[in-house]
Amino acid sequence: MSIRIVRLGTPRAPGEGLRVGTVRRPPRGVPKTEFASQDWYDVWYPNLAPSVETMKQAQEAETPAQWNAFVRKFKAEMAQTDASRSLDLLAALSHGTSLAVGCYCEDESHCHRSVLRGLLAERGADIAG
């Protein structure tokens, strides 16, 4: 059992389990009833998405320094009580069930899911490839 870090909308891996969308907004133009069947997500959980202001900071980051500023700000948001407890829960669940966490960004290295991967790993999550 483990957590996969995925790009939403991509085909599911065998045995991936529940897919959690850690995005601020649902996919545009997709009926809610088709989110799961189109491999977006089974559960929308914006609690682990960057705030709108922080998301804009990530999208505008062009230099390593700007990206690092985003990472610091997003980590501060994830240190807040509700987000921190959510990360603890996902890390604990990863030892007994398969699930996936993701967002829409094409490049994980320039996406908040890379930060989530690190935060979950710090909590002892069993992270798949």
mmCIF file of C-alpha atoms in Angstrom:
data_model
loop_
_atom_site.group_PDB
_atom_site.id
_atom_site.type_symbol
_atom_site.label_atom_id
_atom_site.label_comp_id
_atom_site.label_asym_id
_atom_site.label_seq_id
_atom_site.Cartn_x
_atom_site.Cartn_y
_atom_site.Cartn_z
ATOM 1 C CA MET A 1 0.000 0.000 0.000
ATOM 2 C CA SER A 2 1.225 3.486 -0.738
ATOM 3 C CA ILE A 3 0.585 7.005 -1.942
ATOM 4 C CA ARG A 4 1.258 7.858 -5.560
ATOM 5 C CA ILE A 5 1.877 11.465 -6.530
ATOM 6 C CA VAL A 6 0.107 11.940 -9.868
ATOM 7 C CA ARG A 7 -0.933 14.397 -12.521
ATOM 8 C CA LEU A 8 -4.712 14.562 -12.486
ATOM 9 C CA GLY A 9 -6.356 13.580 -15.750
ATOM 10 C CA THR A 10 -3.716 10.970 -16.583
ATOM 11 C CA PRO A 11 -4.574 7.266 -16.753
ATOM 12 C CA ARG A 12 -4.653 5.548 -13.384
ATOM 13 C CA ALA A 13 -1.955 3.068 -12.464
ATOM 14 C CA PRO A 14 -3.056 -0.479 -11.616
ATOM 15 C CA GLY A 15 -3.977 -0.610 -7.941
ATOM 16 C CA GLU A 16 -3.688 3.154 -7.547
ATOM 17 C CA GLY A 17 -6.675 3.363 -5.238
ATOM 18 C CA LEU A 18 -8.573 6.494 -4.296
ATOM 19 C CA ARG A 19 -7.412 9.590 -6.212
ATOM 20 C CA VAL A 20 -7.429 12.834 -4.212
ATOM 21 C CA GLY A 21 -7.446 16.132 -6.095
ATOM 22 C CA THR A 22 -5.395 18.670 -4.155
ATOM 23 C CA VAL A 23 -6.365 21.542 -6.401
ATOM 24 C CA ARG A 24 -7.975 24.901 -5.746
ATOM 25 C CA ARG A 25 -10.555 24.498 -8.541
ATOM 26 C CA PRO A 26 -12.268 21.549 -10.275
ATOM 27 C CA PRO A 27 -11.361 20.861 -13.917
ATOM 28 C CA ARG A 28 -13.119 23.260 -16.266
ATOM 29 C CA GLY A 29 -15.662 21.912 -18.695
ATOM 30 C CA VAL A 30 -15.898 18.496 -17.041
ATOM 31 C CA PRO A 31 -19.239 17.483 -15.530
ATOM 32 C CA LYS A 32 -18.884 16.657 -11.831
ATOM 33 C CA THR A 33 -20.310 13.206 -12.485
ATOM 34 C CA GLU A 34 -17.358 12.451 -14.794
ATOM 35 C CA PHE A 35 -14.425 13.551 -12.605
ATOM 36 C CA ALA A 36 -13.619 9.981 -11.531
ATOM 37 C CA SER A 37 -14.389 8.244 -14.836
ATOM 38 C CA GLN A 38 -12.112 10.677 -16.695
ATOM 39 C CA ASP A 39 -9.288 10.051 -14.193
ATOM 40 C CA TRP A 40 -9.347 13.503 -12.635
ATOM 41 C CA TYR A 41 -10.089 12.552 -9.026
ATOM 42 C CA ASP A 42 -12.474 10.681 -6.771
ATOM 43 C CA VAL A 43 -12.365 13.227 -3.952
ATOM 44 C CA TRP A 44 -11.736 16.942 -4.274
ATOM 45 C CA TYR A 45 -9.620 18.116 -1.348
ATOM 46 C CA PRO A 46 -8.562 21.754 -1.830
ATOM 47 C CA ASN A 47 -7.343 21.846 1.792
ATOM 48 C CA LEU A 48 -3.945 20.702 0.478
ATOM 49 C CA ALA A 49 -3.811 23.153 -2.431
ATOM 50 C CA PRO A 50 -1.919 26.427 -2.251
ATOM 51 C CA SER A 51 -3.967 29.522 -1.520
ATOM 52 C CA VAL A 52 -4.844 31.561 -4.615
ATOM 53 C CA GLU A 53 -2.118 34.091 -3.797
ATOM 54 C CA THR A 54 0.495 31.376 -3.255
ATOM 55 C CA MET A 55 -0.582 29.511 -6.394
ATOM 56 C CA LYS A 56 -0.048 32.687 -8.442
ATOM 57 C CA GLN A 57 3.400 33.021 -6.909
ATOM 58 C CA ALA A 58 4.275 29.504 -8.108
ATOM 59 C CA GLN A 59 2.916 30.134 -11.598
ATOM 60 C CA GLU A 60 4.962 33.326 -11.905
ATOM 61 C CA ALA A 61 8.197 31.835 -10.525
ATOM 62 C CA GLU A 62 10.897 32.028 -13.180
ATOM 63 C CA THR A 63 14.044 31.769 -11.088
ATOM 64 C CA PRO A 64 15.161 29.279 -8.447
ATOM 65 C CA ALA A 65 14.916 32.038 -5.836
ATOM 66 C CA GLN A 66 11.310 32.782 -6.779
ATOM 67 C CA TRP A 67 10.468 29.069 -6.708
ATOM 68 C CA ASN A 68 12.108 28.686 -3.291
ATOM 69 C CA ALA A 69 10.046 31.625 -2.001
ATOM 70 C CA PHE A 70 6.906 29.808 -3.175
ATOM 71 C CA VAL A 71 8.039 26.585 -1.471
ATOM 72 C CA ARG A 72 8.609 28.406 1.833
ATOM 73 C CA LYS A 73 5.191 30.069 1.659
ATOM 74 C CA PHE A 74 3.381 26.850 0.713
ATOM 75 C CA LYS A 75 5.148 24.901 3.468
ATOM 76 C CA ALA A 76 4.012 27.571 5.936
ATOM 77 C CA GLU A 77 0.434 27.066 4.738
ATOM 78 C CA MET A 78 0.789 23.300 5.116
ATOM 79 C CA ALA A 79 2.101 23.771 8.668
ATOM 80 C CA GLN A 80 -1.261 25.228 9.702
ATOM 81 C CA THR A 81 -3.247 22.885 11.948
ATOM 82 C CA ASP A 82 -5.866 21.580 9.474
ATOM 83 C CA ALA A 83 -3.434 21.024 6.620
ATOM 84 C CA SER A 84 -0.854 19.444 8.901
ATOM 85 C CA ARG A 85 -3.430 17.012 10.282
ATOM 86 C CA SER A 86 -4.532 16.146 6.758
ATOM 87 C CA LEU A 87 -0.942 15.336 5.780
ATOM 88 C CA ASP A 88 -0.556 13.210 8.921
ATOM 89 C CA LEU A 89 -3.734 11.322 8.021
ATOM 90 C CA LEU A 90 -2.640 10.644 4.439
ATOM 91 C CA ALA A 91 0.787 9.486 5.625
ATOM 92 C CA ALA A 92 -0.802 7.081 8.106
ATOM 93 C CA LEU A 93 -3.305 5.800 5.528
ATOM 94 C CA SER A 94 -0.470 5.092 3.081
ATOM 95 C CA HIS A 95 0.626 2.158 5.240
ATOM 96 C CA GLY A 96 -2.709 0.364 4.939
ATOM 97 C CA THR A 97 -4.336 1.491 1.711
ATOM 98 C CA SER A 98 -3.443 2.632 -1.770
ATOM 99 C CA LEU A 99 -4.254 6.174 -2.755
ATOM 100 C CA ALA A 100 -3.037 8.944 -5.027
ATOM 101 C CA VAL A 101 -2.632 12.670 -4.523
ATOM 102 C CA GLY A 102 -2.306 15.075 -7.392
ATOM 103 C CA CYS A 103 -2.935 18.232 -9.347
ATOM 104 C CA TYR A 104 -3.014 19.389 -12.961
ATOM 105 C CA CYS A 105 0.540 20.659 -13.512
ATOM 106 C CA GLU A 106 2.464 18.968 -16.289
ATOM 107 C CA ASP A 107 5.870 19.344 -14.616
ATOM 108 C CA GLU A 108 5.914 17.996 -11.048
ATOM 109 C CA SER A 109 9.241 19.697 -10.326
ATOM 110 C CA HIS A 110 7.510 23.074 -10.776
ATOM 111 C CA CYS A 111 4.308 22.154 -8.964
ATOM 112 C CA HIS A 112 3.004 22.060 -5.403
ATOM 113 C CA ARG A 113 2.689 18.283 -5.607
ATOM 114 C CA SER A 114 6.500 18.039 -5.454
ATOM 115 C CA VAL A 115 6.293 19.857 -2.119
ATOM 116 C CA LEU A 116 3.470 17.568 -0.971
ATOM 117 C CA ARG A 117 5.648 14.564 -1.888
ATOM 118 C CA GLY A 118 8.378 15.876 0.427
ATOM 119 C CA LEU A 119 6.004 16.744 3.256
ATOM 120 C CA LEU A 120 4.399 13.305 3.115
ATOM 121 C CA ALA A 121 7.813 11.621 3.037
ATOM 122 C CA GLU A 122 8.844 13.618 6.132
ATOM 123 C CA ARG A 123 5.805 12.150 7.900
ATOM 124 C CA GLY A 124 6.841 8.619 7.021
ATOM 125 C CA ALA A 125 4.361 8.044 4.190
ATOM 126 C CA ASP A 126 4.931 5.023 1.990
ATOM 127 C CA ILE A 127 5.346 6.786 -1.352
ATOM 128 C CA ALA A 128 5.203 4.813 -4.602
ATOM 129 C CA GLY A 129 7.796 5.470 -7.344
#
